């Protein structure tokens, strides 16, 4: 077999160390890929696959991308979950002997990207590490390289808890040991869809000692080291912005299992997987990216500590009422740049002078923010002001050193202010002075030679020259000028004197550009010292932003401050925070909730589409909003601090994992039963639907009884098994409630009102009618129902009857139409329809509106 060329040998050697990454191999102005990398990249990136001679008989596959366009290609690969190793020429090809030396200078992975174009502003980008120990515990470390955040959790109650913890976090990559059991690795990949990376050798790195101060457990230290080792190996540089590891004490937070995180649509919706329609979407009135990221973190970990919750609520209350100050605050916050990620980029060495000007402008807002905060009377808000420490020295440095409008490039000068550095001022003086001297020379020469058109010019090849038109040549004295260049109608000359000045000017300019670059690097290094200050500030600003957002949303949507009490939950006119936003104003029907020691289980009956699931979800969302310190959607709320929320809600099949709906139901129910305490909230929505009627009903009843007798958690239990309402007689802590619906002209009208007692009738058939099933079929169903009700036995079937449950979906609009309107209301709607808004003055519109409202109020 023929040998590879020396360069190919070099390639193969490097590639062997980066088997799981695309190796971008720098060749002149291109990054080239070879062999399988080339084949795969050409497909993923849709670029042409070519061939290259490698010394072998057959040419090998190759494809390449221009180095200056690399960022976009890297982005595509990273988003698809791949890794990219950047291999550069590390010596000057001109002076190199033999093959140019090349090294991988960075491994870019989904979890370690720093480029702002590859990051989502409002979301953290975590790389996590997962370590397992022989005692059965696990350690999870979250690191966001772009912000420097490090958080660590110890999980001692089994693998499932690991999955529940990792679920729904913005994790792009998990670093594990290769001896984590294969089956568990599959789960990480399959259920959570994250890139796996391996770091087997784990050694403590003394360089990072100060980050580990909080870690008093060997396991935590080991888990953190695994992550740090990996990050260090891939990034190949010191990371000055990494923050001290913060231990997440999981028992300090309301625990939400993965089912609840998903079912409650806290940060994304189940079907579309987007923020729109989630609780986060409603609450996110933050004005900075930092605030938006913090809000998301708060939503994922509601608090248990009453004092901290009350502290947040007190601040929200202050902001809520001080809306003029809040407005000023929001405006000031809007001009605060992403300090947290900026700090990361400063440490990484990829900021330019413009970024630093933005930093300065952001910091200059801090005193103004402090001033607004101090005006509030709440001590908690004054404390917030105190947390904002204005980094005076940093601002002074930035102000003294950087030009106000620097260019993007840091290699072309014009970034440092006059007066910052004496040497630079000297160069600039020499250059300006020299130019002035040349202007003076031009004037003198004109005078002496009496040639009015004589001029001094400059070009790159000849430098400075004196130009005289051919017509005037006879006026020049002999011997003084040396001819350099002949043009059609002019000659260009130089003099020794001119050359001497030229040298000084050019040297000064070149040196000043070099010096500016060096000064900039120096300033950047100096700023590194301030990174902890910036991070502290970023944290305080984010918190202020989230709390002002809570006040803003509470005011806009009319939320109320909850009271935290010991034993009961009592909500007056509660609403679903998301659904009320997507409905017309006032269309959402508010409902009360009452749960206490005596009656801690509510059994909810009512027809399909009447609002059972909505009612259950709205309680859970209200609890979560309260425990993150936000006001809640109702007129009045007494809440207890719940320790955990469990849900089994909705019909969303777990298609991804291929489990049947019924299996998922049982898993979710079991998870609740196994973990809930008296202080937990359990929501079980139509449990037992996924199996045959008797089977399902039996299970549903057994589950309610179990919760009633053994767990005593506050529970909402909706069911379509009307038979279960009889449980009220035997289970003393269970209470029946139902959602009211009324019949109107043979159709069902949903009132969405919760009432005491059991629903008296099944409205399924009415709903079927609404869904426009054939009239004969509806008739037949009525007959069957009648027979069932009268003899308590299944009706003989006409053909073969399907067992199991039908579910009907109708649009809300349809039902709304059936509601009866009075003649005068109808007239108002008609008038409204025919208003020609574009022809009206605002005052006319006001008057018309006034009249319409008067009419409906009648
Ligand atoms: P169920 O669980 O009883 O089948 P849902 O809770 O899914 O019913 O509610 C069905 C629809 O009814 C919701 O999508 C919503 O549009 C509407 N709805 C529910 N509760 C209310 C309410 N309180 N006020 C107004 N509309 C409601
Ligand atoms: Mg439902």
Coordinates of N, CA and C in Angstrom, one line a residue, residues 463-633:
X463 N 5.5 56.9 -2.0 CA 5.4 57.7 -0.8 C 5.1 59.2 -1.1
X464 N 5.6 60.1 -0.4 CA 5.4 61.5 -0.7 C 6.2 62.0 -1.8
X465 N 5.6 62.9 -2.7 CA 6.3 63.4 -3.9 C 5.9 64.8 -4.1
X466 N 6.7 65.5 -4.9 CA 6.3 66.9 -5.3 C 6.0 66.8 -6.8
X467 N 4.8 67.3 -7.2 CA 4.3 67.1 -8.5 C 4.3 68.5 -9.3
X468 N 5.0 68.5 -10.5 CA 5.0 69.7 -11.3 C 4.5 69.4 -12.7
X469 N 3.6 70.2 -13.2 CA 3.2 70.0 -14.6 C 4.3 70.3 -15.6
X470 N 4.2 69.6 -16.7 CA 5.3 69.7 -17.7 C 5.5 71.2 -18.2
X471 N 4.3 71.9 -18.2 CA 4.4 73.3 -18.7 C 5.3 74.2 -17.8
X472 N 5.4 73.7 -16.5 CA 6.1 74.5 -15.6 C 7.5 74.1 -15.2
X473 N 7.9 73.0 -15.9 CA 9.2 72.4 -15.6 C 10.4 73.4 -15.6
X474 N 10.3 74.3 -16.6 CA 11.4 75.2 -16.8 C 11.6 76.1 -15.6
X475 N 10.6 76.2 -14.7 CA 10.8 77.1 -13.5 C 11.5 76.4 -12.4
X476 N 11.7 75.1 -12.5 CA 12.4 74.4 -11.4 C 13.9 74.7 -11.4
X477 N 14.5 74.9 -10.2 CA 16.0 75.1 -10.2 C 16.7 73.7 -10.5
X478 N 17.9 73.8 -11.0 CA 18.6 72.6 -11.3 C 19.1 71.9 -10.0
X479 N 19.2 70.6 -10.0 CA 19.9 69.9 -8.9 C 19.2 69.6 -7.6
X480 N 18.2 70.4 -7.3 CA 17.6 70.2 -6.0 C 16.6 69.0 -5.9
X481 N 16.0 68.7 -7.0 CA 15.0 67.6 -7.0 C 15.4 66.4 -7.7
X482 N 15.0 65.3 -7.2 CA 15.3 64.0 -7.8 C 14.0 63.4 -8.5
X483 N 14.1 63.2 -9.8 CA 12.9 62.7 -10.5 C 12.6 61.3 -10.1
X484 N 11.3 61.0 -9.9 CA 10.9 59.6 -9.5 C 9.9 59.0 -10.5
X485 N 9.1 59.8 -11.1 CA 8.0 59.2 -11.9 C 7.6 60.2 -12.9
X486 N 7.3 59.7 -14.2 CA 6.9 60.6 -15.2 C 5.5 60.3 -15.6
X487 N 4.6 61.3 -15.6 CA 3.2 61.1 -16.0 C 3.0 61.8 -17.4
X488 N 1.9 61.7 -18.0 CA 1.7 62.3 -19.3 C 2.0 63.8 -19.3
X489 N 1.4 64.5 -18.3 CA 1.6 65.9 -18.3 C 2.3 66.5 -17.1
X490 N 2.9 65.6 -16.3 CA 3.6 66.1 -15.1 C 4.7 65.2 -14.7
X491 N 5.6 65.7 -13.9 CA 6.7 64.9 -13.4 C 6.6 64.9 -11.9
X492 N 7.1 63.8 -11.2 CA 7.0 63.8 -9.8 C 8.5 63.7 -9.2
X493 N 8.7 64.4 -8.2 CA 10.1 64.5 -7.6 C 10.0 64.2 -6.1
X494 N 11.2 63.9 -5.6 CA 11.4 63.8 -4.2 C 12.6 64.6 -3.8
X495 N 12.7 64.9 -2.5 CA 13.9 65.6 -2.0 C 14.3 64.8 -0.8
X496 N 15.6 64.8 -0.4 CA 16.0 64.1 0.8 C 15.2 64.5 2.1
X497 N 15.0 65.8 2.2 CA 14.3 66.4 3.3 C 12.8 65.7 3.4
X498 N 12.2 65.6 2.2 CA 10.8 65.1 2.2 C 10.8 63.6 2.6
X499 N 11.8 62.9 2.1 CA 11.9 61.4 2.4 C 12.1 61.2 3.9
X500 N 12.9 62.1 4.5 CA 13.2 62.0 5.9 C 11.9 62.1 6.8
X501 N 11.1 63.2 6.4 CA 9.9 63.4 7.1 C 8.9 62.2 6.9
X502 N 8.9 61.8 5.6 CA 8.0 60.7 5.3 C 8.2 59.5 6.2
X503 N 9.5 59.1 6.4 CA 9.8 58.0 7.2 C 9.3 58.2 8.6
X504 N 9.4 59.4 9.1 CA 8.9 59.6 10.5 C 7.4 59.5 10.6
X505 N 6.7 60.0 9.6 CA 5.3 59.9 9.6 C 4.8 58.5 9.5
X506 N 5.4 57.8 8.5 CA 4.9 56.4 8.3 C 5.2 55.5 9.5
X507 N 6.4 55.7 10.1 CA 6.8 54.9 11.2 C 5.8 55.2 12.4
X508 N 5.5 56.5 12.6 CA 4.6 56.9 13.7 C 3.3 56.2 13.5
X509 N 2.8 56.2 12.3 CA 1.4 55.7 12.0 C 1.4 54.2 12.3
X510 N 2.4 53.5 11.7 CA 2.5 52.1 11.9 C 2.6 51.7 13.4
X511 N 3.5 52.4 14.1 CA 3.7 52.1 15.5 C 2.4 52.5 16.3
X512 N 1.7 53.5 15.9 CA 0.6 53.9 16.7 C -0.5 52.8 16.6
X513 N -0.7 52.3 15.4 CA -1.7 51.2 15.2 C -1.3 50.0 16.1
X514 N -0.1 49.6 16.0 CA 0.4 48.5 16.8 C 0.2 48.7 18.3
X515 N 0.6 49.9 18.7 CA 0.5 50.3 20.1 C -1.0 50.3 20.5
X516 N -1.9 50.8 19.7 CA -3.3 50.8 20.1 C -3.8 49.4 20.3
X517 N -3.4 48.5 19.4 CA -3.8 47.1 19.6 C -3.3 46.5 21.0
X518 N -2.0 46.8 21.2 CA -1.5 46.3 22.5 C -2.2 46.9 23.7
X519 N -2.4 48.2 23.6 CA -3.1 48.9 24.7 C -4.5 48.3 24.9
X520 N -5.2 48.0 23.8 CA -6.5 47.4 23.9 C -6.5 46.1 24.6
X521 N -5.5 45.3 24.2 CA -5.4 44.0 24.9 C -5.1 44.2 26.4
X522 N -4.3 45.2 26.7 CA -4.0 45.5 28.1 C -5.2 45.9 28.9
X523 N -6.0 46.7 28.2 CA -7.2 47.2 28.9 C -8.2 46.0 29.1
X524 N -8.2 45.1 28.1 CA -9.1 44.0 28.2 C -8.6 43.1 29.4
X525 N -7.3 43.0 29.5 CA -6.8 42.2 30.7 C -7.2 42.9 32.0
X526 N -7.1 44.2 32.0 CA -7.4 44.9 33.3 C -8.9 44.7 33.6
X527 N -9.7 44.7 32.6 CA -11.2 44.5 32.8 C -11.4 43.1 33.4
X528 N -10.6 42.1 33.0 CA -10.8 40.8 33.5 C -10.9 40.8 35.1
X529 N -10.1 41.7 35.6 CA -10.0 41.8 37.1 C -11.4 42.1 37.7
X530 N -12.2 42.8 36.8 CA -13.5 43.3 37.3 C -14.6 42.3 37.0
X531 N -14.3 41.1 36.5 CA -15.4 40.2 36.1 C -16.3 39.8 37.2
X532 N -15.7 39.5 38.4 CA -16.6 39.1 39.5 C -17.6 40.2 39.8
X533 N -17.1 41.5 39.8 CA -18.0 42.6 40.1 C -19.1 42.7 39.0
X534 N -18.7 42.5 37.8 CA -19.7 42.5 36.7 C -20.8 41.4 36.9
X535 N -20.3 40.3 37.3 CA -21.2 39.1 37.5 C -22.2 39.4 38.6
X536 N -21.7 40.0 39.7 CA -22.5 40.3 40.8 C -23.6 41.3 40.4
X537 N -23.1 42.3 39.6 CA -24.0 43.3 39.1 C -25.1 42.7 38.2
X538 N -24.6 41.8 37.3 CA -25.5 41.2 36.4 C -26.6 40.5 37.2
X539 N -26.2 39.8 38.2 CA -27.2 39.1 39.0 C -28.2 40.0 39.6
X540 N -27.7 41.1 40.2 CA -28.7 42.1 40.8 C -29.6 42.7 39.8
X541 N -29.1 43.0 38.6 CA -29.9 43.6 37.6 C -31.0 42.6 37.1
X542 N -30.6 41.4 37.0 CA -31.5 40.4 36.5 C -32.7 40.3 37.5
X543 N -32.3 40.2 38.8 CA -33.3 40.1 39.8 C -34.3 41.3 39.8
X544 N -33.8 42.5 39.7 CA -34.6 43.7 39.6 C -35.5 43.6 38.4
X545 N -35.0 43.1 37.3 CA -35.7 43.0 36.1 C -36.9 42.0 36.2
X546 N -36.6 40.9 36.8 CA -37.7 39.9 37.0 C -38.8 40.4 37.9
X547 N -38.4 41.1 39.0 CA -39.4 41.5 39.9 C -40.2 42.7 39.3
X548 N -39.6 43.5 38.6 CA -40.4 44.6 37.9 C -41.3 44.0 36.9
X549 N -40.9 42.9 36.3 CA -41.7 42.2 35.3 C -43.0 41.6 36.0
X550 N -42.7 41.0 37.2 CA -43.9 40.5 38.0 C -44.9 41.6 38.3
X551 N -44.3 42.8 38.7 CA -45.2 43.9 39.0 C -46.0 44.3 37.7
X552 N -45.3 44.4 36.6 CA -45.9 44.8 35.4 C -47.0 43.9 34.9
X553 N -46.7 42.6 35.0 CA -47.7 41.6 34.5 C -48.9 41.5 35.5
X554 N -48.6 41.7 36.8 CA -49.6 41.7 37.8 C -50.6 42.8 37.7
X555 N -50.0 44.0 37.3 CA -50.8 45.1 37.1 C -51.7 45.0 35.8
X556 N -51.0 44.6 34.8 CA -51.7 44.5 33.5 C -52.8 43.5 33.5
X557 N -52.6 42.3 34.3 CA -53.6 41.3 34.2 C -54.4 41.2 35.5
X558 N -54.2 42.2 36.4 CA -55.0 42.2 37.6 C -54.8 41.0 38.5
X559 N -53.6 40.7 38.8 CA -53.3 39.7 39.8 C -53.3 40.3 41.2
X560 N -53.4 39.4 42.1 CA -53.4 39.8 43.5 C -52.3 39.1 44.3
X561 N -51.9 39.8 45.4 CA -50.8 39.2 46.2 C -51.4 38.1 47.1
X562 N -50.8 36.9 47.0 CA -51.4 35.8 47.8 C -51.0 35.9 49.3
X563 N -51.8 35.4 50.2 CA -51.4 35.2 51.6 C -50.9 33.8 51.8
X564 N -49.8 33.6 52.5 CA -49.4 32.2 52.8 C -49.9 31.9 54.2
X565 N -50.7 30.8 54.3 CA -51.3 30.4 55.6 C -50.9 29.0 55.9
X566 N -51.3 28.5 57.0 CA -50.9 27.2 57.4 C -51.6 26.0 56.8
X567 N -52.9 26.0 56.8 CA -53.5 24.8 56.4 C -54.5 24.7 55.2
X568 N -55.0 25.9 54.8 CA -56.1 25.8 53.8 C -55.7 26.5 52.5
X569 N -56.4 26.1 51.5 CA -56.2 26.8 50.2 C -57.6 27.4 49.9
X570 N -57.6 28.7 49.8 CA -58.9 29.3 49.5 C -58.7 30.4 48.4
X571 N -59.2 30.2 47.3 CA -59.0 31.2 46.2 C -60.4 31.7 45.7
X572 N -60.5 33.0 45.7 CA -61.7 33.6 45.2 C -61.5 34.0 43.8
X573 N -62.5 33.6 42.9 CA -62.4 34.0 41.5 C -61.1 33.8 40.9
X574 N -60.6 32.6 41.0 CA -59.3 32.3 40.3 C -59.5 32.1 38.8
X575 N -58.4 32.4 38.1 CA -58.4 32.3 36.7 C -57.2 31.6 36.2
X576 N -57.3 31.1 35.0 CA -56.2 30.4 34.3 C -55.3 31.5 33.6
X577 N -54.1 31.7 34.1 CA -53.3 32.8 33.6 C -53.1 32.8 32.1
X578 N -53.0 31.6 31.5 CA -52.7 31.6 30.1 C -54.0 31.7 29.2
X579 N -54.9 30.8 29.6 CA -56.2 30.8 28.8 C -56.9 32.1 28.8
X580 N -56.9 32.8 30.0 CA -57.6 34.1 30.0 C -56.9 35.1 29.0
X581 N -55.6 34.9 28.8 CA -54.9 35.8 27.9 C -55.3 35.6 26.4
X582 N -55.5 34.3 26.1 CA -55.8 34.0 24.7 C -57.3 34.2 24.4
X583 N -58.1 34.4 25.5 CA -59.6 34.6 25.2 C -59.8 36.1 25.2
X584 N -61.0 36.4 24.7 CA -61.4 37.8 24.7 C -61.5 38.3 26.1
X585 N -61.3 39.6 26.3 CA -61.4 40.2 27.6 C -62.7 39.8 28.3
X586 N -62.6 39.3 29.6 CA -63.8 39.1 30.3 C -64.5 37.8 30.0
X587 N -64.0 37.1 29.0 CA -64.7 35.8 28.5 C -64.4 34.7 29.5
X588 N -63.3 34.7 30.2 CA -62.9 33.6 31.0 C -63.8 33.7 32.3
X589 N -64.3 32.6 32.7 CA -65.2 32.5 33.9 C -64.4 32.2 35.1
X590 N -64.3 33.1 36.1 CA -63.5 32.8 37.2 C -64.2 31.8 38.2
X591 N -63.4 31.1 38.9 CA -63.9 30.1 39.9 C -63.2 30.1 41.2
X592 N -63.9 29.7 42.2 CA -63.3 29.6 43.5 C -62.6 28.2 43.7
X593 N -61.7 28.1 44.6 CA -61.1 26.8 45.1 C -61.1 26.8 46.6
X594 N -61.5 25.7 47.1 CA -61.5 25.6 48.6 C -61.0 24.2 49.0
X595 N -59.9 24.1 49.6 CA -59.4 22.9 50.1 C -58.9 23.1 51.5
X596 N -59.3 22.2 52.4 CA -58.7 22.3 53.8 C -58.5 20.9 54.4
X597 N -58.1 20.9 55.6 CA -57.8 19.7 56.3 C -58.9 18.7 56.2
X598 N -60.1 19.2 56.4 CA -61.3 18.3 56.4 C -61.6 17.8 55.0
X599 N -61.6 18.7 54.1 CA -61.9 18.3 52.7 C -60.7 18.6 51.8
X600 N -59.8 17.6 51.7 CA -58.6 17.8 51.0 C -58.6 17.2 49.6
X601 N -59.7 16.5 49.3 CA -59.8 15.9 48.0 C -61.1 16.4 47.3
X602 N -60.9 17.0 46.1 CA -62.1 17.4 45.4 C -62.3 16.5 44.2
X603 N -63.4 15.9 44.1 CA -63.7 15.0 43.0 C -64.6 15.8 42.0
X604 N -64.0 16.0 40.8 CA -64.7 16.9 39.9 C -65.4 16.2 38.8
X605 N -66.7 16.4 38.6 CA -67.4 15.8 37.5 C -67.9 16.9 36.6
X606 N -68.4 16.5 35.4 CA -68.9 17.5 34.5 C -68.6 17.0 33.1
X607 N -69.4 17.5 32.1 CA -69.2 17.0 30.8 C -67.9 17.4 30.2
X608 N -67.6 16.7 29.1 CA -66.4 17.0 28.3 C -66.4 18.5 27.9
X609 N -65.3 19.1 27.9 CA -65.2 20.5 27.4 C -65.8 21.5 28.4
X610 N -66.1 21.1 29.6 CA -66.7 22.0 30.5 C -65.7 22.9 31.2
X611 N -64.5 22.4 31.4 CA -63.5 23.2 32.0 C -62.8 22.5 33.2
X612 N -62.9 21.2 33.3 CA -62.3 20.4 34.4 C -60.8 20.5 34.4
X613 N -60.2 20.2 33.3 CA -58.8 20.3 33.2 C -58.2 21.7 33.4
X614 N -58.9 22.6 32.9 CA -58.5 24.0 33.0 C -58.5 24.4 34.5
X615 N -59.6 24.0 35.2 CA -59.7 24.3 36.6 C -58.5 23.7 37.4
X616 N -58.1 22.5 37.1 CA -57.1 21.9 37.8 C -55.7 22.5 37.5
X617 N -55.5 22.8 36.2 CA -54.2 23.4 35.9 C -54.1 24.8 36.5
X618 N -55.2 25.5 36.5 CA -55.1 26.9 37.0 C -54.7 26.9 38.5
X619 N -55.1 25.9 39.2 CA -54.7 25.8 40.6 C -53.2 25.6 40.7
X620 N -52.7 24.7 39.9 CA -51.2 24.4 39.9 C -50.4 25.6 39.5
X621 N -50.9 26.3 38.5 CA -50.2 27.5 38.0 C -50.2 28.6 39.0
X622 N -51.3 28.7 39.7 CA -51.5 29.8 40.7 C -50.5 29.5 41.9
X623 N -50.4 28.2 42.3 CA -49.5 27.8 43.3 C -48.0 28.2 42.9
X624 N -47.7 27.8 41.7 CA -46.3 28.1 41.2 C -46.0 29.6 41.1
X625 N -47.0 30.3 40.6 CA -46.8 31.8 40.5 C -46.5 32.4 41.9
X626 N -47.3 31.9 42.9 CA -47.2 32.4 44.2 C -45.8 32.0 44.8
X627 N -45.4 30.8 44.6 CA -44.1 30.4 45.2 C -42.9 30.9 44.4
X628 N -43.0 31.5 43.3 CA -41.9 32.2 42.7 C -41.9 33.7 43.1
X629 N -43.0 34.1 43.8 CA -43.0 35.5 44.3 C -43.8 36.4 43.4
X630 N -44.7 35.9 42.6 CA -45.4 36.8 41.7 C -46.9 36.8 42.3
X631 N -47.6 37.9 42.0 CA -49.0 37.9 42.3 C -49.7 36.8 41.5
X632 N -51.0 36.6 41.9 CA -51.7 35.4 41.3 C -53.0 35.8 40.7
X633 N -53.5 35.1 39.7 CA -54.7 35.5 38.9 C -56.0 35.2 39.7

